[in-house]
Amino acid sequence: MLYVSQTDTHTGWAFVDPVATPSLTGPTGHGSYTSKDCTPDTVNNARFIRDLYEKFTPDKTAFSVPLLWDKKKSTIVSNDSAEIVRMFNSAFEDLVPSKLDLYPKCGFAGTQELYDAAVDNVFAGLDRAEKILSEHRYLVGDRLTETDLKLFPTLVRFDEVYAVHFKANKKLIAQYPNLSNVRALQRYNNFPT
């Protein structure tokens, strides 16, 4: 999904130096795995992700990946994968133009052509979710996940907002039997309504 040019100086991946650290302790502290073919951090010379967090803040914090690091400001931009995907979608367009739109918005398309493509995309997604829910209770796996929760508000307001105001009205959610069942999520204790 992300285009990386060998000559682009704005991008870079850093993992661990395979020469200085030929094997790494597993996350539980037991066992190890090889760091062969990993790329060393040439910016901060960090050996572990923890080094970057400690450089960023003296406060006690959890060390997690992914991590988007600003080389210029020497700081963490984000460690939230969804937020990073949204940033990659448009924040760097002036540096590396992309034809890929990971976060399309049909209601705010700049041209009719973009709008039509976005509406087609919305309904392709709804059709896919409907098919998944025709075979499974949840979108991902056998239990309620963030994916189900993120879909909920969109489905609840779709017929009134998307179909009416944005004219994304090829079908209404009421015409999708399995997506219509999303209101069953409200049966969960403490589910926000």
PDB file of N, CA and C in Angstrom, residues 44-137:
ATOM      1  N   ASN A  44      18.707   7.724  15.127  1.00  0.00           N
ATOM      2  CA  ASN A  44      18.896   7.876  16.571  1.00  0.00           C
ATOM      3  C   ASN A  44      19.827   6.824  17.165  1.00  0.00           C
ATOM      4  N   ASN A  45      20.211   5.856  16.335  1.00  0.00           N
ATOM      5  CA  ASN A  45      21.011   4.727  16.798  1.00  0.00           C
ATOM      6  C   ASN A  45      20.348   3.990  17.955  1.00  0.00           C
ATOM      7  N   ALA A  46      19.030   3.944  17.928  1.00  0.00           N
ATOM      8  CA  ALA A  46      18.291   3.232  18.967  1.00  0.00           C
ATOM      9  C   ALA A  46      18.437   1.735  18.736  1.00  0.00           C
ATOM     10  N   ARG A  47      18.632   1.012  19.807  1.00  0.00           N
ATOM     11  CA  ARG A  47      18.708  -0.442  19.701  1.00  0.00           C
ATOM     12  C   ARG A  47      17.329  -1.064  19.858  1.00  0.00           C
ATOM     13  N   PHE A  48      16.477  -0.404  20.627  1.00  0.00           N
ATOM     14  CA  PHE A  48      15.141  -0.916  20.899  1.00  0.00           C
ATOM     15  C   PHE A  48      14.128   0.218  20.785  1.00  0.00           C
ATOM     16  N   ILE A  49      12.876  -0.112  20.566  1.00  0.00           N
ATOM     17  CA  ILE A  49      11.824   0.903  20.471  1.00  0.00           C
ATOM     18  C   ILE A  49      11.746   1.692  21.779  1.00  0.00           C
ATOM     19  N   ARG A  50      12.057   1.038  22.860  1.00  0.00           N
ATOM     20  CA  ARG A  50      12.062   1.689  24.176  1.00  0.00           C
ATOM     21  C   ARG A  50      12.979   2.912  24.173  1.00  0.00           C
ATOM     22  N   ASP A  51      14.123   2.819  23.480  1.00  0.00           N
ATOM     23  CA  ASP A  51      15.065   3.945  23.426  1.00  0.00           C
ATOM     24  C   ASP A  51      14.406   5.193  22.849  1.00  0.00           C
ATOM     25  N   LEU A  52      13.559   5.026  21.855  1.00  0.00           N
ATOM     26  CA  LEU A  52      12.877   6.172  21.246  1.00  0.00           C
ATOM     27  C   LEU A  52      11.841   6.764  22.197  1.00  0.00           C
ATOM     28  N   TYR A  53      11.098   5.907  22.873  1.00  0.00           N
ATOM     29  CA  TYR A  53      10.117   6.411  23.836  1.00  0.00           C
ATOM     30  C   TYR A  53      10.809   7.169  24.967  1.00  0.00           C
ATOM     31  N   GLU A  54      11.932   6.642  25.434  1.00  0.00           N
ATOM     32  CA  GLU A  54      12.651   7.311  26.521  1.00  0.00           C
ATOM     33  C   GLU A  54      13.272   8.621  26.058  1.00  0.00           C
ATOM     34  N   LYS A  55      13.624   8.705  24.793  1.00  0.00           N
ATOM     35  CA  LYS A  55      14.139   9.957  24.227  1.00  0.00           C
ATOM     36  C   LYS A  55      13.008  10.988  24.145  1.00  0.00           C
ATOM     37  N   PHE A  56      11.803  10.496  23.882  1.00  0.00           N
ATOM     38  CA  PHE A  56      10.630  11.346  23.708  1.00  0.00           C
ATOM     39  C   PHE A  56      10.094  11.870  25.042  1.00  0.00           C
ATOM     40  N   THR A  57      10.027  11.011  26.053  1.00  0.00           N
ATOM     41  CA  THR A  57       9.450  11.412  27.335  1.00  0.00           C
ATOM     42  C   THR A  57      10.131  10.689  28.492  1.00  0.00           C
ATOM     43  N   PRO A  58      10.363  11.402  29.593  1.00  0.00           N
ATOM     44  CA  PRO A  58      10.927  10.743  30.772  1.00  0.00           C
ATOM     45  C   PRO A  58       9.850   9.990  31.560  1.00  0.00           C
ATOM     46  N   ASP A  59       8.583  10.242  31.248  1.00  0.00           N
ATOM     47  CA  ASP A  59       7.483   9.592  31.954  1.00  0.00           C
ATOM     48  C   ASP A  59       7.435   8.105  31.635  1.00  0.00           C
ATOM     49  N   LYS A  60       6.927   7.354  32.583  1.00  0.00           N
ATOM     50  CA  LYS A  60       6.752   5.924  32.374  1.00  0.00           C
ATOM     51  C   LYS A  60       5.619   5.733  31.369  1.00  0.00           C
ATOM     52  N   THR A  61       5.856   4.962  30.345  1.00  0.00           N
ATOM     53  CA  THR A  61       4.856   4.755  29.302  1.00  0.00           C
ATOM     54  C   THR A  61       5.022   3.370  28.696  1.00  0.00           C
ATOM     55  N   ALA A  62       3.988   2.910  28.019  1.00  0.00           N
ATOM     56  CA  ALA A  62       4.068   1.627  27.314  1.00  0.00           C
ATOM     57  C   ALA A  62       4.830   1.840  26.011  1.00  0.00           C
ATOM     58  N   PHE A  63       5.626   0.871  25.635  1.00  0.00           N
ATOM     59  CA  PHE A  63       6.395   0.943  24.391  1.00  0.00           C
ATOM     60  C   PHE A  63       5.685   0.083  23.362  1.00  0.00           C
ATOM     61  N   SER A  64       5.178   0.718  22.309  1.00  0.00           N
ATOM     62  CA  SER A  64       4.423  -0.046  21.322  1.00  0.00           C
ATOM     63  C   SER A  64       4.805   0.351  19.903  1.00  0.00           C
ATOM     64  N   VAL A  65       4.475  -0.522  18.974  1.00  0.00           N
ATOM     65  CA  VAL A  65       4.661  -0.278  17.552  1.00  0.00           C
ATOM     66  C   VAL A  65       3.309  -0.462  16.888  1.00  0.00           C
ATOM     67  N   PRO A  66       3.049   0.141  15.752  1.00  0.00           N
ATOM     68  CA  PRO A  66       4.000   0.923  14.961  1.00  0.00           C
ATOM     69  C   PRO A  66       4.295   2.262  15.618  1.00  0.00           C
ATOM     70  N   LEU A  67       5.341   2.877  15.134  1.00  0.00           N
ATOM     71  CA  LEU A  67       5.747   4.178  15.653  1.00  0.00           C
ATOM     72  C   LEU A  67       6.144   5.053  14.476  1.00  0.00           C
ATOM     73  N   LEU A  68       5.533   6.218  14.370  1.00  0.00           N
ATOM     74  CA  LEU A  68       5.894   7.180  13.336  1.00  0.00           C
ATOM     75  C   LEU A  68       6.732   8.255  14.014  1.00  0.00           C
ATOM     76  N   TRP A  69       7.983   8.383  13.559  1.00  0.00           N
ATOM     77  CA  TRP A  69       8.970   9.262  14.179  1.00  0.00           C
ATOM     78  C   TRP A  69       9.279  10.433  13.255  1.00  0.00           C
ATOM     79  N   ASP A  70       9.303  11.640  13.793  1.00  0.00           N
ATOM     80  CA  ASP A  70       9.672  12.833  13.037  1.00  0.00           C
ATOM     81  C   ASP A  70      11.173  13.043  13.197  1.00  0.00           C
ATOM     82  N   LYS A  71      11.932  12.794  12.118  1.00  0.00           N
ATOM     83  CA  LYS A  71      13.394  12.907  12.169  1.00  0.00           C
ATOM     84  C   LYS A  71      13.834  14.347  12.403  1.00  0.00           C
ATOM     85  N   LYS A  72      13.104  15.296  11.852  1.00  0.00           N
ATOM     86  CA  LYS A  72      13.475  16.704  11.975  1.00  0.00           C
ATOM     87  C   LYS A  72      13.300  17.214  13.406  1.00  0.00           C
ATOM     88  N   LYS A  73      12.152  16.902  13.995  1.00  0.00           N
ATOM     89  CA  LYS A  73      11.840  17.388  15.346  1.00  0.00           C
ATOM     90  C   LYS A  73      12.282  16.424  16.437  1.00  0.00           C
ATOM     91  N   SER A  74      12.752  15.259  16.027  1.00  0.00           N
ATOM     92  CA  SER A  74      13.202  14.231  16.959  1.00  0.00           C
ATOM     93  C   SER A  74      12.123  13.921  18.005  1.00  0.00           C
ATOM     94  N   THR A  75      10.963  13.544  17.488  1.00  0.00           N
ATOM     95  CA  THR A  75       9.850  13.259  18.388  1.00  0.00           C
ATOM     96  C   THR A  75       8.905  12.225  17.784  1.00  0.00           C
ATOM     97  N   ILE A  76       8.096  11.640  18.628  1.00  0.00           N
ATOM     98  CA  ILE A  76       7.075  10.701  18.186  1.00  0.00           C
ATOM     99  C   ILE A  76       5.907  11.497  17.616  1.00  0.00           C
ATOM    100  N   VAL A  77       5.483  11.125  16.424  1.00  0.00           N
ATOM    101  CA  VAL A  77       4.305  11.742  15.814  1.00  0.00           C
ATOM    102  C   VAL A  77       3.063  10.977  16.264  1.00  0.00           C
ATOM    103  N   SER A  78       3.129   9.646  16.167  1.00  0.00           N
ATOM    104  CA  SER A  78       1.991   8.820  16.567  1.00  0.00           C
ATOM    105  C   SER A  78       2.431   7.370  16.721  1.00  0.00           C
ATOM    106  N   ASN A  79       1.705   6.651  17.563  1.00  0.00           N
ATOM    107  CA  ASN A  79       1.882   5.204  17.653  1.00  0.00           C
ATOM    108  C   ASN A  79       0.533   4.501  17.496  1.00  0.00           C
ATOM    109  N   ASP A  80      -0.425   5.215  16.947  1.00  0.00           N
ATOM    110  CA  ASP A  80      -1.754   4.677  16.701  1.00  0.00           C
ATOM    111  C   ASP A  80      -1.858   4.277  15.229  1.00  0.00           C
ATOM    112  N   SER A  81      -1.999   2.982  14.969  1.00  0.00           N
ATOM    113  CA  SER A  81      -1.955   2.500  13.585  1.00  0.00           C
ATOM    114  C   SER A  81      -3.040   3.118  12.708  1.00  0.00           C
ATOM    115  N   ALA A  82      -4.255   3.272  13.226  1.00  0.00           N
ATOM    116  CA  ALA A  82      -5.327   3.868  12.418  1.00  0.00           C
ATOM    117  C   ALA A  82      -5.011   5.323  12.089  1.00  0.00           C
ATOM    118  N   GLU A  83      -4.497   6.046  13.064  1.00  0.00           N
ATOM    119  CA  GLU A  83      -4.134   7.446  12.842  1.00  0.00           C
ATOM    120  C   GLU A  83      -2.996   7.555  11.822  1.00  0.00           C
ATOM    121  N   ILE A  84      -2.028   6.659  11.909  1.00  0.00           N
ATOM    122  CA  ILE A  84      -0.900   6.670  10.969  1.00  0.00           C
ATOM    123  C   ILE A  84      -1.388   6.393   9.544  1.00  0.00           C
ATOM    124  N   VAL A  85      -2.316   5.451   9.389  1.00  0.00           N
ATOM    125  CA  VAL A  85      -2.863   5.165   8.055  1.00  0.00           C
ATOM    126  C   VAL A  85      -3.533   6.410   7.495  1.00  0.00           C
ATOM    127  N   ARG A  86      -4.313   7.108   8.328  1.00  0.00           N
ATOM    128  CA  ARG A  86      -4.971   8.334   7.859  1.00  0.00           C
ATOM    129  C   ARG A  86      -3.940   9.391   7.484  1.00  0.00           C
ATOM    130  N   MET A  87      -2.858   9.491   8.244  1.00  0.00           N
ATOM    131  CA  MET A  87      -1.794  10.452   7.915  1.00  0.00           C
ATOM    132  C   MET A  87      -1.138  10.088   6.589  1.00  0.00           C
ATOM    133  N   PHE A  88      -0.806   8.812   6.411  1.00  0.00           N
ATOM    134  CA  PHE A  88      -0.170   8.381   5.167  1.00  0.00           C
ATOM    135  C   PHE A  88      -1.081   8.625   3.969  1.00  0.00           C
ATOM    136  N   ASN A  89      -2.371   8.637   4.208  1.00  0.00           N
ATOM    137  CA  ASN A  89      -3.325   8.844   3.124  1.00  0.00           C
ATOM    138  C   ASN A  89      -3.177  10.211   2.477  1.00  0.00           C
ATOM    139  N   SER A  90      -2.879  11.252   3.270  1.00  0.00           N
ATOM    140  CA  SER A  90      -2.866  12.589   2.665  1.00  0.00           C
ATOM    141  C   SER A  90      -1.784  13.536   3.178  1.00  0.00           C
ATOM    142  N   ALA A  91      -1.242  13.307   4.331  1.00  0.00           N
ATOM    143  CA  ALA A  91      -0.325  14.280   4.941  1.00  0.00           C
ATOM    144  C   ALA A  91       0.967  14.487   4.163  1.00  0.00           C
ATOM    145  N   PHE A  92       1.343  13.524   3.339  1.00  0.00           N
ATOM    146  CA  PHE A  92       2.626  13.617   2.653  1.00  0.00           C
ATOM    147  C   PHE A  92       2.474  13.767   1.138  1.00  0.00           C
ATOM    148  N   GLU A  93       1.287  14.170   0.701  1.00  0.00           N
ATOM    149  CA  GLU A  93       1.007  14.321  -0.734  1.00  0.00           C
ATOM    150  C   GLU A  93       1.997  15.246  -1.433  1.00  0.00           C
ATOM    151  N   ASP A  94       2.434  16.303  -0.752  1.00  0.00           N
ATOM    152  CA  ASP A  94       3.367  17.237  -1.390  1.00  0.00           C
ATOM    153  C   ASP A  94       4.755  16.624  -1.560  1.00  0.00           C
ATOM    154  N   LEU A  95       5.063  15.596  -0.788  1.00  0.00           N
ATOM    155  CA  LEU A  95       6.366  14.930  -0.891  1.00  0.00           C
ATOM    156  C   LEU A  95       6.318  13.748  -1.852  1.00  0.00           C
ATOM    157  N   VAL A  96       5.284  12.931  -1.709  1.00  0.00           N
ATOM    158  CA  VAL A  96       5.139  11.727  -2.524  1.00  0.00           C
ATOM    159  C   VAL A  96       3.680  11.606  -2.952  1.00  0.00           C
ATOM    160  N   PRO A  97       3.329  12.144  -4.111  1.00  0.00           N
ATOM    161  CA  PRO A  97       1.934  12.052  -4.568  1.00  0.00           C
ATOM    162  C   PRO A  97       1.503  10.594  -4.728  1.00  0.00           C
ATOM    163  N   SER A  98       0.241  10.337  -4.413  1.00  0.00           N
ATOM    164  CA  SER A  98      -0.277   8.975  -4.497  1.00  0.00           C
ATOM    165  C   SER A  98      -1.653   8.987  -5.143  1.00  0.00           C
ATOM    166  N   LYS A  99      -1.931   7.960  -5.930  1.00  0.00           N
ATOM    167  CA  LYS A  99      -3.257   7.814  -6.519  1.00  0.00           C
ATOM    168  C   LYS A  99      -4.156   6.986  -5.604  1.00  0.00           C
ATOM    169  N   LEU A 100      -3.579   6.428  -4.558  1.00  0.00           N
ATOM    170  CA  LEU A 100      -4.305   5.575  -3.628  1.00  0.00           C
ATOM    171  C   LEU A 100      -4.973   6.426  -2.549  1.00  0.00           C
ATOM    172  N   ASP A 101      -6.269   6.215  -2.334  1.00  0.00           N
ATOM    173  CA  ASP A 101      -6.987   6.925  -1.283  1.00  0.00           C
ATOM    174  C   ASP A 101      -7.490   5.900  -0.282  1.00  0.00           C
ATOM    175  N   LEU A 102      -6.878   5.871   0.893  1.00  0.00           N
ATOM    176  CA  LEU A 102      -7.230   4.897   1.917  1.00  0.00           C
ATOM    177  C   LEU A 102      -8.392   5.363   2.783  1.00  0.00           C
ATOM    178  N   TYR A 103      -8.812   6.589   2.599  1.00  0.00           N
ATOM    179  CA  TYR A 103      -9.815   7.180   3.481  1.00  0.00           C
ATOM    180  C   TYR A 103     -10.778   8.041   2.669  1.00  0.00           C
ATOM    181  N   PRO A 104     -11.479   7.431   1.703  1.00  0.00           N
ATOM    182  CA  PRO A 104     -12.331   8.232   0.811  1.00  0.00           C
ATOM    183  C   PRO A 104     -13.554   8.791   1.528  1.00  0.00           C
ATOM    184  N   LYS A 105     -13.981   9.969   1.116  1.00  0.00           N
ATOM    185  CA  LYS A 105     -15.147  10.616   1.704  1.00  0.00           C
ATOM    186  C   LYS A 105     -16.080  11.029   0.577  1.00  0.00           C
ATOM    187  N   CYS A 106     -17.138  10.252   0.355  1.00  0.00           N
ATOM    188  CA  CYS A 106     -18.012  10.544  -0.786  1.00  0.00           C
ATOM    189  C   CYS A 106     -18.761  11.852  -0.608  1.00  0.00           C
ATOM    190  N   GLY A 107     -19.105  12.236   0.601  1.00  0.00           N
ATOM    191  CA  GLY A 107     -19.860  13.458   0.819  1.00  0.00           C
ATOM    192  C   GLY A 107     -19.075  14.726   0.578  1.00  0.00           C
ATOM    193  N   PHE A 108     -17.772  14.617   0.464  1.00  0.00           N
ATOM    194  CA  PHE A 108     -16.940  15.809   0.312  1.00  0.00           C
ATOM    195  C   PHE A 108     -16.049  15.736  -0.927  1.00  0.00           C
ATOM    196  N   ALA A 109     -16.456  14.937  -1.896  1.00  0.00           N
ATOM    197  CA  ALA A 109     -15.672  14.796  -3.129  1.00  0.00           C
ATOM    198  C   ALA A 109     -15.665  16.118  -3.887  1.00  0.00           C
ATOM    199  N   GLY A 110     -14.538  16.417  -4.504  1.00  0.00           N
ATOM    200  CA  GLY A 110     -14.377  17.683  -5.216  1.00  0.00           C
ATOM    201  C   GLY A 110     -14.970  17.715  -6.611  1.00  0.00           C
ATOM    202  N   THR A 111     -15.174  16.552  -7.218  1.00  0.00           N
ATOM    203  CA  THR A 111     -15.732  16.493  -8.576  1.00  0.00           C
ATOM    204  C   THR A 111     -16.772  15.378  -8.641  1.00  0.00           C
ATOM    205  N   GLN A 112     -17.590  15.404  -9.666  1.00  0.00           N
ATOM    206  CA  GLN A 112     -18.601  14.357  -9.847  1.00  0.00           C
ATOM    207  C   GLN A 112     -17.936  13.000 -10.046  1.00  0.00           C
ATOM    208  N   GLU A 113     -16.837  12.995 -10.762  1.00  0.00           N
ATOM    209  CA  GLU A 113     -16.106  11.746 -11.005  1.00  0.00           C
ATOM    210  C   GLU A 113     -15.601  11.149  -9.686  1.00  0.00           C
ATOM    211  N   LEU A 114     -15.024  11.980  -8.829  1.00  0.00           N
ATOM    212  CA  LEU A 114     -14.553  11.508  -7.523  1.00  0.00           C
ATOM    213  C   LEU A 114     -15.722  11.052  -6.658  1.00  0.00           C
ATOM    214  N   TYR A 115     -16.819  11.786  -6.716  1.00  0.00           N
ATOM    215  CA  TYR A 115     -18.013  11.426  -5.956  1.00  0.00           C
ATOM    216  C   TYR A 115     -18.539  10.058  -6.398  1.00  0.00           C
ATOM    217  N   ASP A 116     -18.681   9.864  -7.708  1.00  0.00           N
ATOM    218  CA  ASP A 116     -19.190   8.595  -8.232  1.00  0.00           C
ATOM    219  C   ASP A 116     -18.306   7.425  -7.806  1.00  0.00           C
ATOM    220  N   ALA A 117     -17.002   7.615  -7.889  1.00  0.00           N
ATOM    221  CA  ALA A 117     -16.061   6.561  -7.481  1.00  0.00           C
ATOM    222  C   ALA A 117     -16.191   6.285  -5.982  1.00  0.00           C
ATOM    223  N   ALA A 118     -16.333   7.345  -5.184  1.00  0.00           N
ATOM    224  CA  ALA A 118     -16.450   7.176  -3.734  1.00  0.00           C
ATOM    225  C   ALA A 118     -17.751   6.463  -3.364  1.00  0.00           C
ATOM    226  N   VAL A 119     -18.845   6.811  -4.025  1.00  0.00           N
ATOM    227  CA  VAL A 119     -20.125   6.146  -3.758  1.00  0.00           C
ATOM    228  C   VAL A 119     -20.035   4.667  -4.129  1.00  0.00           C
ATOM    229  N   ASP A 120     -19.435   4.366  -5.269  1.00  0.00           N
ATOM    230  CA  ASP A 120     -19.239   2.961  -5.656  1.00  0.00           C
ATOM    231  C   ASP A 120     -18.430   2.227  -4.594  1.00  0.00           C
ATOM    232  N   ASN A 121     -17.421   2.891  -4.075  1.00  0.00           N
ATOM    233  CA  ASN A 121     -16.565   2.325  -3.036  1.00  0.00           C
ATOM    234  C   ASN A 121     -17.361   2.056  -1.758  1.00  0.00           C
ATOM    235  N   VAL A 122     -18.205   3.005  -1.366  1.00  0.00           N
ATOM    236  CA  VAL A 122     -19.034   2.848  -0.167  1.00  0.00           C
ATOM    237  C   VAL A 122     -19.920   1.616  -0.300  1.00  0.00           C
ATOM    238  N   PHE A 123     -20.579   1.476  -1.437  1.00  0.00           N
ATOM    239  CA  PHE A 123     -21.500   0.354  -1.601  1.00  0.00           C
ATOM    240  C   PHE A 123     -20.775  -0.972  -1.811  1.00  0.00           C
ATOM    241  N   ALA A 124     -19.605  -0.949  -2.374  1.00  0.00           N
ATOM    242  CA  ALA A 124     -18.796  -2.179  -2.453  1.00  0.00           C
ATOM    243  C   ALA A 124     -18.436  -2.630  -1.038  1.00  0.00           C
ATOM    244  N   GLY A 125     -18.108  -1.680  -0.180  1.00  0.00           N
ATOM    245  CA  GLY A 125     -17.801  -2.000   1.216  1.00  0.00           C
ATOM    246  C   GLY A 125     -19.013  -2.524   1.965  1.00  0.00           C
ATOM    247  N   LEU A 126     -20.161  -1.887   1.764  1.00  0.00           N
ATOM    248  CA  LEU A 126     -21.390  -2.359   2.406  1.00  0.00           C
ATOM    249  C   LEU A 126     -21.752  -3.757   1.915  1.00  0.00           C
ATOM    250  N   ASP A 127     -21.621  -3.999   0.617  1.00  0.00           N
ATOM    251  CA  ASP A 127     -21.905  -5.330   0.063  1.00  0.00           C
ATOM    252  C   ASP A 127     -20.982  -6.382   0.670  1.00  0.00           C
ATOM    253  N   ARG A 128     -19.736  -6.023   0.817  1.00  0.00           N
ATOM    254  CA  ARG A 128     -18.763  -6.966   1.399  1.00  0.00           C
ATOM    255  C   ARG A 128     -19.106  -7.258   2.861  1.00  0.00           C
ATOM    256  N   ALA A 129     -19.413  -6.204   3.620  1.00  0.00           N
ATOM    257  CA  ALA A 129     -19.779  -6.395   5.029  1.00  0.00           C
ATOM    258  C   ALA A 129     -21.052  -7.234   5.141  1.00  0.00           C
ATOM    259  N   GLU A 130     -22.015  -6.991   4.271  1.00  0.00           N
ATOM    260  CA  GLU A 130     -23.259  -7.769   4.264  1.00  0.00           C
ATOM    261  C   GLU A 130     -22.965  -9.248   4.026  1.00  0.00           C
ATOM    262  N   LYS A 131     -22.080  -9.543   3.076  1.00  0.00           N
ATOM    263  CA  LYS A 131     -21.722 -10.936   2.780  1.00  0.00           C
ATOM    264  C   LYS A 131     -21.047 -11.591   3.987  1.00  0.00           C
ATOM    265  N   ILE A 132     -20.109 -10.881   4.593  1.00  0.00           N
ATOM    266  CA  ILE A 132     -19.424 -11.432   5.777  1.00  0.00           C
ATOM    267  C   ILE A 132     -20.436 -11.721   6.877  1.00  0.00           C
ATOM    268  N   LEU A 133     -21.331 -10.759   7.132  1.00  0.00           N
ATOM    269  CA  LEU A 133     -22.305 -10.924   8.208  1.00  0.00           C
ATOM    270  C   LEU A 133     -23.388 -11.946   7.867  1.00  0.00           C
ATOM    271  N   SER A 134     -23.499 -12.336   6.603  1.00  0.00           N
ATOM    272  CA  SER A 134     -24.436 -13.409   6.246  1.00  0.00           C
ATOM    273  C   SER A 134     -23.869 -14.769   6.648  1.00  0.00           C
ATOM    274  N   GLU A 135     -22.558 -14.820   6.865  1.00  0.00           N
ATOM    275  CA  GLU A 135     -21.892 -16.076   7.211  1.00  0.00           C
ATOM    276  C   GLU A 135     -21.360 -16.103   8.639  1.00  0.00           C
ATOM    277  N   HIS A 136     -21.191 -14.919   9.244  1.00  0.00           N
ATOM    278  CA  HIS A 136     -20.617 -14.822  10.590  1.00  0.00           C
ATOM    279  C   HIS A 136     -21.377 -13.777  11.397  1.00  0.00           C
ATOM    280  N   ARG A 137     -21.364 -13.930  12.692  1.00  0.00           N
ATOM    281  CA  ARG A 137     -22.048 -12.964  13.563  1.00  0.00           C
ATOM    282  C   ARG A 137     -21.308 -11.628  13.604  1.00  0.00           C
TER     283      ARG A 137
END
